[in-house]
Amino acid sequence: MEQLTRERIIALMNKEVLPAIGCTEPMAVALCTAKATEILGCKPETIKVALSGNMLKNAMGVGIPGTGMIGLPIAIALGALTGKSAYGLEVLKDLNPQSLKAGKDYLKEHTIDISLKQDIAEKLYVEVTCQADGHTATVVIAQSHTHIVREEKDGEVLYCNELQQTAAEATDDILLDMRTVYDFAMEAPLEELRFVKKTMEYNMKAAAEAIKGNYGHNLGKTIDRPLGQGIFGKSIFSHIIAKTASACDARMGGALIPVMSNSGSGNQGICATNPVAVYAMENENTEEELIRALALSHLTAIYIKQSLGKLSALCGCVVASIGSSCGITYLMGGDYERVCRSVKNMIANLTGMICDGAKPSCALKISSGVSTAVLSALLSMEGKCVTSAEGIIDDDVDRSIHNLTSIGADAMQATDNMVLNIMTNK
């Protein structure tokens, strides 16, 4: 593979695989609030937030790190009081007991207006307006969680980067296919890929953090307890599920720890990392095999998200689990054809799993995705693959992927609207 192509892919991975504290949707809102407050130049007296449906859905029920609280109001208050926009998705990493108390006091004394942005086609959209002392500042984030497209103060536009029609038009990122993904992961010099090992350091640490407390539904700890071991045993399979679910438990339960995200989602980052890391450790694969498997997993997820979009009605664990299944297949000794079989097996099984927001029960969906990832890899290594005579699978792996993303991005739009309606009217 040419060096220029490798450099473009590495740049794409460095853009899409980033540290994040907490769920990326409320952190994006906190980031937007922090930037608006910085432009305002003082503590806001009022804060108005308008969100796209997918942003609202993903931020409603998730724990905010270090607060013991759920949902957007505390994230917005802390974004205004202690957030720093320079930190990106780690915007609240300076949180301490004093700033948390200040955030809680702010909620008692001020009204934060959160609404659904009407007539906006963009699925990832955040608009924050802060007011104080007769001045107003507005910031808009769109298309990706840290992409600021507009800044205003007192009606004057300070910065404007108009929204493009599609994500592809808004970026110079290289457009991938499965062959390119595989060849890059297998052929790039190891030193160029070594950075991806950071994902393991972050996301396995998050799994270890879950053991120290009671986060979310404690799914990972439950699998590791005597009853869980009696059902699942002490196997590579059970350890993969437990370590992946544990990291999700901690993240969705509000642990103040960073995870390495993928395509704007911490859960996707966890799901693309931990199954591969656990399998490699327990199967005693070499460090090079581990690094190449992680690169294959993360880049596969990035590739699928290029046509699916950052947010959709399709649960992100479907995408990330396809990536981890590819990585595990490679660690089992699989070649390109076997990796493609694993992708098809995954699409045949998990297509249609809905996203109903970020929340503690995401660990259950991640466990479903990861268990299917292992099953699909095993089936592929046995030479078995869902064929083009069955369902939405095509002989061509890339067309199979685009069948998946077309369903998730387009056909499930009515499902997405219904999910949001249910969630906001309970």
XYZ file of C-alpha atoms in Angstrom:
426
model
C 0.000 0.000 0.000
C 1.302 3.442 -0.940
C 2.634 5.648 1.842
C 0.238 8.516 1.002
C -2.757 6.190 1.320
C -1.453 4.888 4.643
C -0.932 8.420 5.913
C -4.508 9.382 5.013
C -5.892 6.311 6.769
C -3.801 6.967 9.888
C -5.017 10.588 9.908
C -8.605 9.321 9.674
C -8.088 6.894 12.547
C -6.491 9.580 14.709
C -9.521 11.780 14.065
C -12.100 9.095 14.802
C -10.428 7.227 17.686
C -10.245 9.726 20.553
C -10.417 9.794 24.370
C -13.791 10.725 25.846
C -15.077 10.971 29.396
C -18.664 9.828 29.672
C -21.247 9.430 26.939
C -20.232 11.492 23.917
C -23.670 13.053 23.353
C -24.003 14.900 26.696
C -20.282 15.651 26.514
C -20.800 17.281 23.109
C -23.556 19.411 24.653
C -21.286 20.285 27.584
C -18.527 21.155 25.109
C -20.855 23.421 23.150
C -21.971 25.084 26.396
C -18.379 25.580 27.531
C -17.493 27.265 24.243
C -20.569 29.526 24.374
C -19.692 30.503 27.954
C -16.122 31.303 26.950
C -17.399 33.575 24.183
C -19.894 35.201 26.570
C -17.070 35.903 29.003
C -18.979 35.321 32.230
C -21.276 32.855 33.999
C -24.538 32.551 32.042
C -27.762 33.673 33.682
C -29.822 31.621 31.231
C -28.915 28.730 28.936
C -31.049 27.550 26.031
C -30.201 24.298 24.283
C -31.761 22.991 21.054
C -30.905 19.450 19.950
C -31.600 17.129 17.054
C -33.730 14.114 17.889
C -30.839 11.670 17.925
C -28.794 13.870 20.254
C -31.731 14.264 22.615
C -32.414 10.529 22.561
C -28.811 9.601 23.348
C -28.389 12.074 26.198
C -31.580 11.595 28.189
C -30.874 8.576 30.342
C -27.129 8.245 30.722
C -25.009 8.868 33.809
C -22.834 11.977 33.822
C -19.314 11.113 35.025
C -18.409 12.013 38.576
C -21.858 13.410 39.440
C -24.064 10.490 40.426
C -26.711 12.168 38.259
C -28.410 11.331 34.981
C -29.193 13.450 31.951
C -28.433 16.757 30.301
C -29.113 19.497 32.905
C -26.109 18.732 35.112
C -23.863 18.224 32.057
C -24.906 21.638 30.729
C -24.445 23.353 34.094
C -20.980 21.872 34.533
C -20.089 22.728 30.943
C -20.839 26.370 31.756
C -19.106 26.448 35.148
C -16.107 24.145 34.911
C -15.899 22.969 31.308
C -13.026 23.844 28.994
C -13.641 23.614 25.262
C -9.938 22.951 24.627
C -10.390 19.527 26.248
C -12.781 18.347 23.531
C -14.810 15.344 24.671
C -12.906 15.367 27.959
C -14.513 18.766 28.595
C -15.387 17.953 32.235
C -12.116 16.340 33.285
C -11.405 19.126 35.824
C -14.559 18.240 37.768
C -14.078 18.141 41.552
C -16.421 18.152 44.583
C -16.488 21.956 44.738
C -17.392 22.402 41.060
C -19.999 19.639 41.335
C -21.663 21.466 44.230
C -21.576 24.675 42.190
C -23.257 22.836 39.309
C -26.003 21.482 41.540
C -26.544 24.948 43.047
C -26.760 26.416 39.546
C -29.582 24.020 38.692
C -31.514 25.177 41.758
C -31.094 28.860 40.928
C -31.317 28.930 37.125
C -33.529 27.475 34.432
C -31.924 25.515 31.622
C -34.242 25.311 28.617
C -33.740 22.118 26.591
C -35.806 21.623 23.434
C -35.983 19.606 20.228
C -34.619 21.548 17.244
C -37.350 21.664 14.639
C -36.880 21.346 10.879
C -33.284 20.163 11.022
C -32.191 17.247 8.850
C -28.790 16.858 10.511
C -28.891 13.975 13.003
C -26.041 15.361 15.096
C -26.896 18.961 15.951
C -26.345 21.001 19.139
C -27.207 24.687 19.515
C -26.441 26.459 22.803
C -27.302 30.069 23.606
C -25.980 31.636 26.813
C -27.136 35.016 28.127
C -25.880 37.331 30.901
C -25.550 41.068 31.575
C -27.382 41.951 28.380
C -25.049 39.904 26.191
C -25.707 36.713 24.206
C -23.419 34.016 22.816
C -24.466 31.145 20.560
C -22.460 28.119 19.437
C -23.516 25.306 17.096
C -21.935 21.850 16.840
C -22.953 19.607 13.953
C -22.006 16.487 11.958
C -19.476 15.269 14.519
C -19.289 15.640 18.280
C -16.532 18.256 18.342
C -17.211 20.011 15.027
C -18.136 23.630 15.789
C -19.802 25.165 12.735
C -20.985 28.516 14.094
C -20.070 31.040 16.795
C -21.944 34.284 17.480
C -21.848 37.058 20.072
C -24.556 39.707 20.339
C -25.763 38.895 16.838
C -22.331 39.166 15.242
C -21.041 36.047 13.505
C -17.543 35.321 14.786
C -17.075 32.046 12.920
C -19.140 30.150 10.370
C -18.512 26.868 8.600
C -21.776 26.120 6.823
C -23.142 22.581 7.004
C -22.434 20.415 3.997
C -25.023 18.193 2.396
C -23.340 14.995 3.514
C -20.552 13.975 5.827
C -18.482 12.905 2.806
C -18.733 16.407 1.333
C -17.686 17.930 4.654
C -14.390 16.084 4.883
C -11.327 15.160 2.904
C -11.238 11.748 4.589
C -10.318 8.790 2.433
C -13.335 6.692 1.445
C -12.733 3.099 2.458
C -13.721 -0.351 1.305
C -13.200 -3.691 3.030
C -10.187 -4.675 0.939
C -8.424 -1.396 1.741
C -9.232 -1.790 5.430
C -7.800 -5.295 5.536
C -4.699 -4.517 3.467
C -3.870 -1.501 5.623
C -4.177 -3.483 8.871
C -2.051 -6.315 7.495
C 0.599 -4.392 5.511
C 1.257 -1.098 7.294
C 4.572 -1.021 9.169
C 3.981 -1.984 12.780
C 5.354 1.292 14.124
C 2.715 3.191 12.154
C -0.012 1.140 13.851
C 1.320 1.048 17.377
C -0.794 4.041 18.430
C -3.916 1.867 18.272
C -2.688 -0.071 21.310
C -3.745 2.971 23.359
C -7.338 1.836 22.861
C -6.596 -1.298 24.853
C -4.910 0.662 27.651
C -7.904 2.978 28.030
C -10.768 0.549 27.536
C -9.447 -2.388 29.534
C -8.749 0.064 32.364
C -12.409 1.076 32.192
C -13.356 -2.589 32.608
C -11.143 -2.815 35.692
C -12.747 0.339 37.112
C -16.166 -1.329 37.031
C -14.987 -3.900 39.582
C -14.387 -1.131 42.144
C -17.969 0.097 42.262
C -21.556 -0.640 41.363
C -22.117 0.900 37.955
C -25.180 0.551 35.792
C -26.659 -2.929 35.946
C -23.355 -4.588 36.937
C -23.630 -6.896 33.955
C -19.907 -7.557 33.706
C -19.620 -8.371 37.411
C -22.713 -10.576 37.226
C -21.161 -12.708 34.484
C -18.032 -13.129 36.640
C -19.948 -14.132 39.799
C -20.474 -17.797 40.781
C -23.932 -18.053 39.189
C -22.677 -16.453 36.002
C -19.641 -18.723 35.935
C -21.906 -21.698 36.471
C -23.789 -20.751 33.320
C -21.034 -19.327 31.105
C -18.036 -21.079 32.616
C -14.550 -19.591 32.817
C -13.800 -19.369 29.123
C -12.408 -16.938 26.587
C -15.995 -16.378 25.520
C -17.241 -15.456 28.995
C -14.206 -13.268 29.660
C -14.756 -11.370 26.406
C -18.355 -10.611 27.310
C -17.556 -9.722 30.927
C -14.656 -7.351 30.142
C -16.612 -5.591 27.405
C -19.809 -5.288 29.439
C -17.864 -4.083 32.495
C -16.315 -1.185 30.599
C -19.761 -0.204 29.354
C -21.205 -0.518 32.881
C -18.624 1.941 34.201
C -18.968 4.389 31.323
C -22.773 4.441 31.221
C -22.960 4.429 35.019
C -21.061 7.704 35.363
C -17.501 6.669 36.247
C -15.113 9.593 35.853
C -12.738 7.743 33.542
C -11.805 8.267 29.909
C -12.396 5.612 27.284
C -11.113 5.553 23.727
C -14.066 6.221 21.446
C -14.625 5.231 17.831
C -16.545 7.463 15.405
C -17.862 9.610 18.236
C -19.019 6.767 20.498
C -17.287 5.443 23.592
C -19.362 2.270 23.545
C -18.291 1.651 19.966
C -14.696 2.153 21.017
C -15.099 -0.324 23.868
C -16.852 -2.847 21.649
C -14.185 -2.601 18.953
C -11.367 -2.970 21.496
C -12.031 -5.225 24.475
C -13.189 -8.401 22.692
C -10.073 -8.307 20.511
C -7.776 -7.526 23.444
C -9.174 -10.302 25.650
C -9.025 -12.889 22.870
C -5.441 -11.943 21.988
C -4.292 -12.153 25.616
C -5.952 -15.485 26.346
C -5.037 -17.020 22.994
C -1.444 -15.831 23.531
C -1.235 -14.018 20.224
C 1.867 -11.924 19.579
C 1.954 -8.175 20.158
C 2.043 -7.611 16.402
C -1.041 -9.763 15.906
C -2.823 -7.847 18.679
C -1.984 -4.464 17.144
C -3.025 -5.525 13.645
C -6.260 -7.011 14.961
C -7.100 -3.799 16.832
C -6.355 -1.745 13.718
C -8.576 -4.035 11.636
C -11.405 -3.832 14.182
C -11.374 -0.054 14.614
C -10.946 0.725 10.934
C -13.778 -1.634 9.967
C -16.084 0.248 12.329
C -14.933 3.590 10.899
C -15.564 2.304 7.371
C -19.115 1.212 8.165
C -19.880 4.518 9.895
C -18.826 6.425 6.765
C -22.089 5.425 5.083
C -24.215 4.942 8.220
C -23.491 8.327 9.802
C -22.456 9.271 13.331
C -25.961 8.765 14.751
C -28.757 6.571 13.457
C -31.584 4.280 14.475
C -29.182 1.342 14.302
C -27.403 0.504 17.552
C -23.701 1.327 17.314
C -22.748 -1.986 18.895
C -23.757 -3.659 15.620
C -21.084 -1.691 13.785
C -18.363 -2.057 16.417
C -19.086 -5.758 16.924
C -18.578 -6.334 13.210
C -15.169 -4.750 13.670
C -14.296 -6.926 16.651
C -15.473 -10.042 14.799
C -13.018 -9.180 12.006
C -10.229 -8.716 14.536
C -10.995 -11.999 16.289
C -11.201 -13.848 12.974
C -7.714 -12.608 12.110
C -6.428 -13.671 15.550
C -7.892 -17.129 14.922
C -5.712 -17.334 11.806
C -8.262 -16.066 9.319
C -7.387 -14.466 5.984
C -9.291 -11.827 4.001
C -11.938 -14.266 2.747
C -12.656 -15.496 6.268
C -12.836 -11.926 7.565
C -15.415 -11.143 4.862
C -17.409 -14.204 5.886
C -17.479 -12.946 9.468
C -18.804 -9.570 8.289
C -21.618 -11.254 6.364
C -22.475 -13.520 9.297
C -22.714 -10.480 11.563
C -24.935 -8.519 9.177
C -27.228 -11.522 8.744
C -27.737 -11.689 12.513
C -27.705 -8.223 14.091
C -29.197 -5.927 11.446
C -32.195 -4.086 12.884
C -31.110 -3.746 16.524
C -32.467 -0.345 17.491
C -30.722 2.469 19.310
C -32.974 3.799 22.063
C -30.457 6.144 23.591
C -27.330 5.882 25.689
C -28.046 4.344 29.087
C -26.838 1.636 31.511
C -28.651 -1.125 29.625
C -26.373 -0.523 26.625
C -24.187 -3.165 28.288
C -26.853 -5.736 27.399
C -26.785 -4.778 23.732
C -23.011 -4.754 23.686
C -23.018 -8.265 25.147
C -25.367 -9.410 22.384
C -23.111 -7.876 19.766
C -19.907 -9.291 21.210
C -21.260 -12.801 21.646
C -22.396 -12.706 18.014
C -18.930 -11.467 17.012
C -17.298 -14.554 18.488
C -19.931 -16.868 16.997
C -19.559 -15.291 13.548
C -15.770 -15.607 13.656
C -15.959 -19.240 14.740
C -18.473 -20.053 11.997
C -16.282 -18.320 9.433
C -13.218 -20.289 10.474
C -15.249 -23.442 9.903
C -15.802 -22.286 6.332
C -19.433 -21.337 6.919
C -21.019 -18.106 5.726
C -24.534 -16.785 5.204
C -25.033 -16.752 1.425
C -26.544 -14.270 -1.012
C -29.594 -16.527 -1.229
C -30.402 -15.541 2.350
C -31.900 -12.206 3.300
C -29.955 -8.991 2.733
C -26.544 -10.613 2.234
C -24.782 -10.077 -1.093
C -21.893 -12.026 -2.578
C -19.862 -8.809 -2.394
C -18.944 -7.865 1.188
C -19.050 -4.107 0.520
C -22.549 -4.341 -0.940
C -23.586 -6.336 2.132
C -22.248 -3.532 4.338
C -24.091 -0.899 2.320
C -27.280 -2.952 2.581
C -26.845 -2.768 6.351
C -26.162 0.969 6.403
C -29.018 1.750 4.005
C -31.421 0.020 6.378
C -29.934 1.776 9.405
C -29.704 5.264 7.917
C -32.781 5.347 5.674
C -35.283 2.547 6.169
C -35.231 2.801 9.988
C -35.934 6.545 10.050
C -39.590 5.949 10.971
C -38.391 3.622 13.739
C -36.077 6.351 15.004
C -38.942 8.838 15.159
C -41.155 6.353 16.993
C -38.408 5.550 19.533
C -37.920 9.258 20.283
C -41.671 9.753 20.607
C -41.933 6.886 23.087
C -38.965 8.106 25.108
C -40.189 11.704 25.375
C -43.755 10.817 26.281
C -43.268 8.313 29.108
